[in-house]
Short mmCIF file of C-alpha atoms in Angstrom, two decimals:
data_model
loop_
_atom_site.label_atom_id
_atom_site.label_comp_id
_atom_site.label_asym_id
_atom_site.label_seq_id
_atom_site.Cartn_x
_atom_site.Cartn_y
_atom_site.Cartn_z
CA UNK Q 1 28.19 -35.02 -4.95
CA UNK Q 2 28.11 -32.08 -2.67
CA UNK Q 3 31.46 -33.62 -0.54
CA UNK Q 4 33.75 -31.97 -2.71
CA UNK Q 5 32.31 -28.47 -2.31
CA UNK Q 6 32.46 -28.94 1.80
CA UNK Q 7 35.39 -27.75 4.14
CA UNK Q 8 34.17 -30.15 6.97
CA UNK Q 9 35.71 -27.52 9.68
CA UNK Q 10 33.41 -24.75 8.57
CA UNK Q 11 30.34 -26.64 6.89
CA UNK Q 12 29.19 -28.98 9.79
CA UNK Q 13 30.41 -27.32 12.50
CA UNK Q 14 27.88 -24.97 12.87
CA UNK Q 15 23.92 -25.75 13.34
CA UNK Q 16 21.31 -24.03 10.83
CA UNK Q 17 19.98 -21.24 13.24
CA UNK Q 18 17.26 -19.02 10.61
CA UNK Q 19 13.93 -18.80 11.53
CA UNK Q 20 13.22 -17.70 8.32
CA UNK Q 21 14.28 -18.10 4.80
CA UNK Q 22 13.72 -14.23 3.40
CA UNK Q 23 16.90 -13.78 1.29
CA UNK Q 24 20.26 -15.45 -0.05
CA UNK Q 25 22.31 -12.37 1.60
CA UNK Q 26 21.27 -14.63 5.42
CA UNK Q 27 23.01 -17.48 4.28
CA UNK Q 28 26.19 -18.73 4.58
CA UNK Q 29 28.26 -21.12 2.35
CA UNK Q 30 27.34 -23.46 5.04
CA UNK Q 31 23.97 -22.90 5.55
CA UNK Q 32 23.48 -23.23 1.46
CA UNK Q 33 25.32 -26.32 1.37
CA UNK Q 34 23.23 -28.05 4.44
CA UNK Q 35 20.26 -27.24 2.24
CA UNK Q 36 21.61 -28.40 -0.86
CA UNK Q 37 22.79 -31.60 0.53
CA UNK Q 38 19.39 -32.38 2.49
CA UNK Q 39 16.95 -31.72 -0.83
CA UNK Q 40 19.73 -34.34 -2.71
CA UNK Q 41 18.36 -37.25 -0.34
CA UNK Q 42 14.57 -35.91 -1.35
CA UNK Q 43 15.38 -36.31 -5.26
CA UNK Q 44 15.24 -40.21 -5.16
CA UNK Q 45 12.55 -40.30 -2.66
CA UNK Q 46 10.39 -38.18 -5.28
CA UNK Q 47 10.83 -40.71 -7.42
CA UNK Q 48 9.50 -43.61 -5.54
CA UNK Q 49 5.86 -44.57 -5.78
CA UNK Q 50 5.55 -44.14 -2.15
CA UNK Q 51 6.42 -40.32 -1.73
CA UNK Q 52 4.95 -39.80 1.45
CA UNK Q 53 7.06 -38.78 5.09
CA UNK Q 54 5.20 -37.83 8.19
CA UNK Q 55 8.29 -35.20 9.45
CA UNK Q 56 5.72 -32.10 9.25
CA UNK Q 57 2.81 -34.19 10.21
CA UNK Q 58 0.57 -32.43 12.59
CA UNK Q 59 2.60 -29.00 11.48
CA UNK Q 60 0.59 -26.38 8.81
CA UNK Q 61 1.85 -24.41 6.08
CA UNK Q 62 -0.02 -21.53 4.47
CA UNK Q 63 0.88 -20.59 1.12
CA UNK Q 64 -0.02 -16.33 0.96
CA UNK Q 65 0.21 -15.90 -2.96
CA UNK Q 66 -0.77 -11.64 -3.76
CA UNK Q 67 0.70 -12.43 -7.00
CA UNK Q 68 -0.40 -15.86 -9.29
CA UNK Q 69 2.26 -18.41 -9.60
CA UNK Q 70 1.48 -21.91 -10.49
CA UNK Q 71 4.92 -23.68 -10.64
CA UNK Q 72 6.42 -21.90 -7.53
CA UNK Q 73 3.01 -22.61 -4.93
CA UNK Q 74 2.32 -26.11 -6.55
CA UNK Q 75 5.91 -27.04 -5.58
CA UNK Q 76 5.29 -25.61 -2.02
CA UNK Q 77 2.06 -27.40 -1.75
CA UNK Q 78 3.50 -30.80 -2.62
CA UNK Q 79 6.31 -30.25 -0.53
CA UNK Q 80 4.60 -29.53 2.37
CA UNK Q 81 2.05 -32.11 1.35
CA UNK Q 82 4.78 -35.17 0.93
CA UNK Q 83 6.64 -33.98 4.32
CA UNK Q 84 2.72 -34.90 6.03
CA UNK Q 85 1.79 -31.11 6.33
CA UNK Q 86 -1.57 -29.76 6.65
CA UNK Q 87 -1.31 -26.87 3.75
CA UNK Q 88 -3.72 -24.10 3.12
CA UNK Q 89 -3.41 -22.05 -0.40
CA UNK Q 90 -4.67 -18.66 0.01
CA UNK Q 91 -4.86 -16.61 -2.94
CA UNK Q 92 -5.39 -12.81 -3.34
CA UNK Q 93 -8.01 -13.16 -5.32
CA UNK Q 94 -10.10 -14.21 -2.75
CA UNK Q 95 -8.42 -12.63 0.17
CA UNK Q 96 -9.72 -9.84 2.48
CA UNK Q 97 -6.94 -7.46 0.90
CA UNK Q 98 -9.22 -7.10 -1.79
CA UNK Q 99 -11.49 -5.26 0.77
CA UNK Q 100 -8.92 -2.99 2.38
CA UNK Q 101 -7.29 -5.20 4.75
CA UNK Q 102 -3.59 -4.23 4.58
CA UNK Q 103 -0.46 -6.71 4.26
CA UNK Q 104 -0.30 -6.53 8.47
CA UNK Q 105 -3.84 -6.93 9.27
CA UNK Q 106 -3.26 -10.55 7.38
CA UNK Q 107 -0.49 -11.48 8.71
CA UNK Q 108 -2.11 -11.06 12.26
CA UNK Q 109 -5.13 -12.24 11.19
CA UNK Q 110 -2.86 -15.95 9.96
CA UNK Q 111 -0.53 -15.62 13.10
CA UNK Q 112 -4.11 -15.74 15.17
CA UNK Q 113 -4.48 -19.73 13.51
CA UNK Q 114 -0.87 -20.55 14.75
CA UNK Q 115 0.38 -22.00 11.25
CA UNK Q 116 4.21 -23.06 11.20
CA UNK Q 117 5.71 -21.83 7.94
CA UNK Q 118 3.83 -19.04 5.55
CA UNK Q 119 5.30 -19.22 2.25
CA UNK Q 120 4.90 -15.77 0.93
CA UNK Q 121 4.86 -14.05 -2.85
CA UNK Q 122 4.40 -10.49 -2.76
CA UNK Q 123 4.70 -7.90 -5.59
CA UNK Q 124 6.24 -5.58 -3.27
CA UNK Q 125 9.82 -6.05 -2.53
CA UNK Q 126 10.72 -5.80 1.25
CA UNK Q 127 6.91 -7.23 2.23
CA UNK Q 128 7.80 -10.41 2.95
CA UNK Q 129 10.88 -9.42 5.42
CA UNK Q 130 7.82 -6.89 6.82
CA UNK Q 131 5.62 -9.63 6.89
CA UNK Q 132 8.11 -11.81 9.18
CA UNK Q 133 8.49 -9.34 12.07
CA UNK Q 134 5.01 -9.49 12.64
CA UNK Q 135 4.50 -13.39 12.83
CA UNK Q 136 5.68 -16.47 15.39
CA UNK Q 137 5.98 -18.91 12.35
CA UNK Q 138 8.77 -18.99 9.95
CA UNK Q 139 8.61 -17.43 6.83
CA UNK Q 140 9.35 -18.56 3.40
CA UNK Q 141 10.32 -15.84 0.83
CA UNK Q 142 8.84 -16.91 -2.54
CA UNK Q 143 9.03 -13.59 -4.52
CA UNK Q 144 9.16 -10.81 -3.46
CA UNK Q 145 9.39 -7.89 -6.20
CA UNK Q 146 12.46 -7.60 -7.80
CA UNK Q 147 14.17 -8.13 -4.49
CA UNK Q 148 14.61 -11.95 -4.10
CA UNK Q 149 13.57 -15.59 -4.70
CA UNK Q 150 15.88 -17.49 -2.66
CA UNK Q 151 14.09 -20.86 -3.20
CA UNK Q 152 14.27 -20.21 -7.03
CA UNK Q 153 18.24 -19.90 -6.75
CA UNK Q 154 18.88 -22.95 -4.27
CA UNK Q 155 16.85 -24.92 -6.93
CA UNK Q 156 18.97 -24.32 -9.88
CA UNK Q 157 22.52 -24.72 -7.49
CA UNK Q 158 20.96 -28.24 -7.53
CA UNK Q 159 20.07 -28.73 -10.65
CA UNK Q 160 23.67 -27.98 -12.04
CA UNK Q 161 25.12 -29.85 -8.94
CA UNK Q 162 23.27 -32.92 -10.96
CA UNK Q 163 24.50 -32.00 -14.04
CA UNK Q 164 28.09 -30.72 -13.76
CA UNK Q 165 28.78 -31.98 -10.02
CA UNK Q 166 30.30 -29.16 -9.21
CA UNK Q 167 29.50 -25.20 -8.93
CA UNK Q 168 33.04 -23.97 -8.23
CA UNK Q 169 34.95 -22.49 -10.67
CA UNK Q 170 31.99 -22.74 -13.56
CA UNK Q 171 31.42 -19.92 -15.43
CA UNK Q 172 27.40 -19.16 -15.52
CA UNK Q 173 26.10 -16.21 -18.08
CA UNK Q 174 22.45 -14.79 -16.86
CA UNK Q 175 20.94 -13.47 -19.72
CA UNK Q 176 17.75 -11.20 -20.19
CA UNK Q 177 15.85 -9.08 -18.24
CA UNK Q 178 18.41 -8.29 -14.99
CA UNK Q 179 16.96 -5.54 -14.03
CA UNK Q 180 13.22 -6.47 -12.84
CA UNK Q 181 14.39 -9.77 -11.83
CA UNK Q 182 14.34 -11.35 -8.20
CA UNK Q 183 15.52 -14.87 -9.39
CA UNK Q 184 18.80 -12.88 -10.75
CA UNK Q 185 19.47 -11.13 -8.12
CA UNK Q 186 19.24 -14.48 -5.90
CA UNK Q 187 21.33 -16.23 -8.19
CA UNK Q 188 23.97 -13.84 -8.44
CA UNK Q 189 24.37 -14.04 -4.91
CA UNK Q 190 24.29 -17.83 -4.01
CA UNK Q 191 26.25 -18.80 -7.33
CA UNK Q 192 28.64 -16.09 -6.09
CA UNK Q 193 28.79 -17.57 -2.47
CA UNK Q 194 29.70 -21.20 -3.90
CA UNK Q 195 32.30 -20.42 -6.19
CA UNK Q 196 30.97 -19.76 -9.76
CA UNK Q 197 32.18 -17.35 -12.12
CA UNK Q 198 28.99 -15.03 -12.80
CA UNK Q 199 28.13 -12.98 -15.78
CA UNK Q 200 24.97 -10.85 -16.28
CA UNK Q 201 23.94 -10.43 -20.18
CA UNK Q 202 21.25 -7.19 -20.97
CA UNK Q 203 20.93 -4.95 -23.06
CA UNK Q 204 21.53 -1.43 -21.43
CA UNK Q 205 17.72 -0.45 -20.06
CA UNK Q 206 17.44 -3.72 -18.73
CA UNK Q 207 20.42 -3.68 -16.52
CA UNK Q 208 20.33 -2.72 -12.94
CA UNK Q 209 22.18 0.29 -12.00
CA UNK Q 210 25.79 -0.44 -10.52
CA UNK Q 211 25.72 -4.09 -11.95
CA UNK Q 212 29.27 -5.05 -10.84
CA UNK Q 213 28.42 -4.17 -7.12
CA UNK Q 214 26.75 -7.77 -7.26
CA UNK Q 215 30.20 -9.23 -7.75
CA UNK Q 216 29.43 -10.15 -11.12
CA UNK Q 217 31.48 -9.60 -15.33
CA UNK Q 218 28.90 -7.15 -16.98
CA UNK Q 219 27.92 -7.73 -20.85
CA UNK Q 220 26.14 -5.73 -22.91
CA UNK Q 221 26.68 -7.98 -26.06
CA UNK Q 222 25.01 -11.67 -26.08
CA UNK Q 223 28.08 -13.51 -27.91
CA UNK Q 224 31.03 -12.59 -25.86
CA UNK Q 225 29.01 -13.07 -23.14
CA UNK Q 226 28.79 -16.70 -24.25
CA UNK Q 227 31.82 -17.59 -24.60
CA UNK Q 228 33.46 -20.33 -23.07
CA UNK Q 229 30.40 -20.29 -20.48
CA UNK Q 230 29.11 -23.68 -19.14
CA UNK Q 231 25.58 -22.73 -17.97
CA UNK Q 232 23.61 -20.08 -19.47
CA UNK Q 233 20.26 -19.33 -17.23
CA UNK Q 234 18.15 -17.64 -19.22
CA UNK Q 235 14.90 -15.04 -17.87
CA UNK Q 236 11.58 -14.12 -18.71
CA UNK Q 237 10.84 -10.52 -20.26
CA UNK Q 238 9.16 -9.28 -16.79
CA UNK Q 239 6.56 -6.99 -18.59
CA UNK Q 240 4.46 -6.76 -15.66
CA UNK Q 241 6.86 -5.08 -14.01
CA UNK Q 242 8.03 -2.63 -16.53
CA UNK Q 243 6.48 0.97 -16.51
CA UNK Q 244 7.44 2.78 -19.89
CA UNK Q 245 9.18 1.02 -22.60
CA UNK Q 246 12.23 -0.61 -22.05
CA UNK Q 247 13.05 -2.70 -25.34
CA UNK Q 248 11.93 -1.11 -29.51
CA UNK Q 249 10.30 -4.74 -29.65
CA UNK Q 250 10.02 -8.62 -28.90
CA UNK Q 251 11.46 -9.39 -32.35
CA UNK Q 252 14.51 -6.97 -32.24
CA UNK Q 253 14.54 -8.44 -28.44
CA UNK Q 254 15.12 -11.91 -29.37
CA UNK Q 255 17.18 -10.83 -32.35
CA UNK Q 256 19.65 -9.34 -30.10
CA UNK Q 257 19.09 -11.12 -27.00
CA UNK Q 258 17.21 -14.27 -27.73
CA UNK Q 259 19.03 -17.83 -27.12
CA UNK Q 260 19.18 -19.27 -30.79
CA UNK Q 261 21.70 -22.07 -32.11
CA UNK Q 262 23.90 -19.34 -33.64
CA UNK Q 263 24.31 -17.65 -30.17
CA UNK Q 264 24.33 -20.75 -28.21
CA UNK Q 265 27.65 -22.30 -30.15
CA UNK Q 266 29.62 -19.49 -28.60
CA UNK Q 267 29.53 -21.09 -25.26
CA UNK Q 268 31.28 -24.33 -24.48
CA UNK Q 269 30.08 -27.52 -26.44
CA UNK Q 270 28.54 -29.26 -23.41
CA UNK Q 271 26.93 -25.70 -22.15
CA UNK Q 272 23.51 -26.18 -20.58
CA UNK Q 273 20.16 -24.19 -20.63
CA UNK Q 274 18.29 -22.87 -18.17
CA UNK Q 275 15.27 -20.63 -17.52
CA UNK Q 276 12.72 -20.12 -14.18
CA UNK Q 277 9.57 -20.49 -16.70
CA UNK Q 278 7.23 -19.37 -17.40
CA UNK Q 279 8.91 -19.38 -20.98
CA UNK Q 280 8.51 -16.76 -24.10
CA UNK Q 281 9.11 -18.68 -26.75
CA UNK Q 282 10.38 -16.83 -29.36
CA UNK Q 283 11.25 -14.31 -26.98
CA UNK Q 284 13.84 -15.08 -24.36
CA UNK Q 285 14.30 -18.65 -26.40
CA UNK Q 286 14.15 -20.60 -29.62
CA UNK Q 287 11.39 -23.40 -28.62
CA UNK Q 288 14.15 -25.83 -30.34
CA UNK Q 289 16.30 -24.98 -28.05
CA UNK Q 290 13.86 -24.98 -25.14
CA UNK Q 291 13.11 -28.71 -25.71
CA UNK Q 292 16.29 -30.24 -26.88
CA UNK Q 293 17.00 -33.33 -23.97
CA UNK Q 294 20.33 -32.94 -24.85
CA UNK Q 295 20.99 -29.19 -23.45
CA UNK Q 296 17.96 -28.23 -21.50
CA UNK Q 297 17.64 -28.76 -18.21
CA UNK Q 298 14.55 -26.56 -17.90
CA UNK Q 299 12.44 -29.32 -16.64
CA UNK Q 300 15.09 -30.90 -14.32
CA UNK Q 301 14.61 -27.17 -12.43
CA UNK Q 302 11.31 -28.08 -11.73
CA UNK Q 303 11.66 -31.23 -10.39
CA UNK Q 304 14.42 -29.89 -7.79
CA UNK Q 305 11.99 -27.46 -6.62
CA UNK Q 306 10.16 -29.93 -4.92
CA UNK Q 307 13.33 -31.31 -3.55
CA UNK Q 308 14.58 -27.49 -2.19
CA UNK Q 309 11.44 -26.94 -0.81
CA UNK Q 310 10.76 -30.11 1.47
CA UNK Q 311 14.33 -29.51 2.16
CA UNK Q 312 13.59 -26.11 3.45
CA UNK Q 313 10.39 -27.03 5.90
CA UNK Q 314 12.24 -29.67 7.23
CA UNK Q 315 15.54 -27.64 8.27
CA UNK Q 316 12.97 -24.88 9.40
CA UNK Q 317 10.91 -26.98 11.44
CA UNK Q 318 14.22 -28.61 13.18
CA UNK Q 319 16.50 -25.12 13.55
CA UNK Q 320 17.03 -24.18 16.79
CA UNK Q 321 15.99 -20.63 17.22
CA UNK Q 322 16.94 -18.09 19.73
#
């Protein structure tokens, strides 16, 4: 699937060298690709009854939630946990933050254990990258603000590369809330790096400011945003993040902005739905919509998670770092 995307000369050529996995912008097309191609040969072993590898065994990963996220650490538990890894899941909630202890004094504190990979969500963007300077393991950026989710984009690359077998030269529409969102920006970037034709959909106060710097076709209306588009990825209303009021109300939201049939038949005929869940229903999409097997691949997303993330650990724990 992914041998049509490579050039050979430029893809293989050159080793994976991170240490870290903060941010789409520290990735090459190659880099993405070697990622890509090593979570496809995890997808069928997933699906065996027999799920287990010992690559990580004897290695630990520490999952550092400060913000709750059950599809996002469950997938880096059972990836870590299917790879053989010893993996801790520390929450804030229970975390000596919640006495003082600032985002340094924890990450010494962990670097004291010696774990190998931290997988960190923070509600602060730049913490993570802050984080990494500061520890011997790798790090894993799982959130960080409205800065990035690199995992979250990698994972739906794959999840159309199963679908459409191809990235390059499809036209993908992100609709919704573009402005507080990390898994946009991520997505804008890596769809951008492997060829896709991107378009951000918002209304107005939920676009970021300079929205074609990110290499992207700007729409403020949902139906010619649609058209002719074979993915549309939509996004969750990020309320928590919002400080004032950004939208009159959920209905007019969804009236305007909402994926609905009538919207939907716009894009191409074989168009398919995404969204990074949690899901609004109502909101961001018509629950019809949400579950029909025949355009969303919502749940397909969360299976490649898995995938992307034991991908990840392993090419971590096997990079050559300088």
């Amino acid at each position: 699937m992914l041998a049509s995307m490579r050039n050979p000369l430029a893809v293989d050529s050159i080793p994976f060298s991170h240490r870290h996995l903060l941010g789409i912008d520290d990735l090459s097309r190659s880099d993405a690709l070697h990622i890509l191609d090593r979570a496809e040969h995890y997808i069928a072993k997933n699906r065996e009854p027999d799920k287990k590898h010992a690559i990580l065994k004897g290695r630990t990963l520490i999952n550092l939630f400060f913000e709750n996220s059950t599809r996002t650490r469950t997938s880096f538990e059972l990836a870590g946990k299917r790879l053989g890894a010893d993996v801790i899941n520390m929450s804030v909630a229970n975390s000596s933050t919640k006495k003082g202890e600032t985002l340094i004094d924890t990450a010494m504190t962990l670097n004291a254990m010696h774990p190998d990979f931290i997988a960190v969500r923070h509600p602060e963007s730049g913490a993570v990258h802050l984080l990494a300077r500061k520890v011997n393991c790798s790090v894993i950026n799982a959130g960080d603000g409205c800065h990035e989710h690199p995992t979250q984009a990698l994972l739906d690359a794959l999840t159309i590369l199963q679908h459409k077998d191809k990235i390059d030269g499809l036209q993908v529409a992100i609709c919704g809330d573009i402005l507080h969102s990390r898994v946009a920006r991520s997505n804008m970037k890596l769809l951008n790096l492997l060829g896709a034709k991107v378009r951000i959909i918002a209304p107005p106060t939920l676009m970021p400011a300079c929205p074609e710097s990110f290499g992207v076709e700007v729409f403020t209306d949902m139906r010619k945003g649609l058209k002719g588009c074979d993915i549309i990825m939509m996004l969750r209303l990020q309320t928590e993040r919002m400080e004032g009021n950004f939208i009159p109300s959920l209905r007019e939201f969804f009236h305007f902005y909402g994926l609905d049939e009538e919207k939907l038949s716009f894009a191409k005929p074989d168009a398919l739905i995404m969204h990074p869940g949690p899901i609004n229903r109502g909101v961001e999409i018509d629950s019809k919509l949400a579950d029909d097997i025949n355009r969303s691949i919502i749940l397909q997303q969360v299976e490649m998670g898995v995938a992307v993330r034991q991908a990840v650990l392993e090419i971590l724990a096997n990079a050559p770092h300088e």
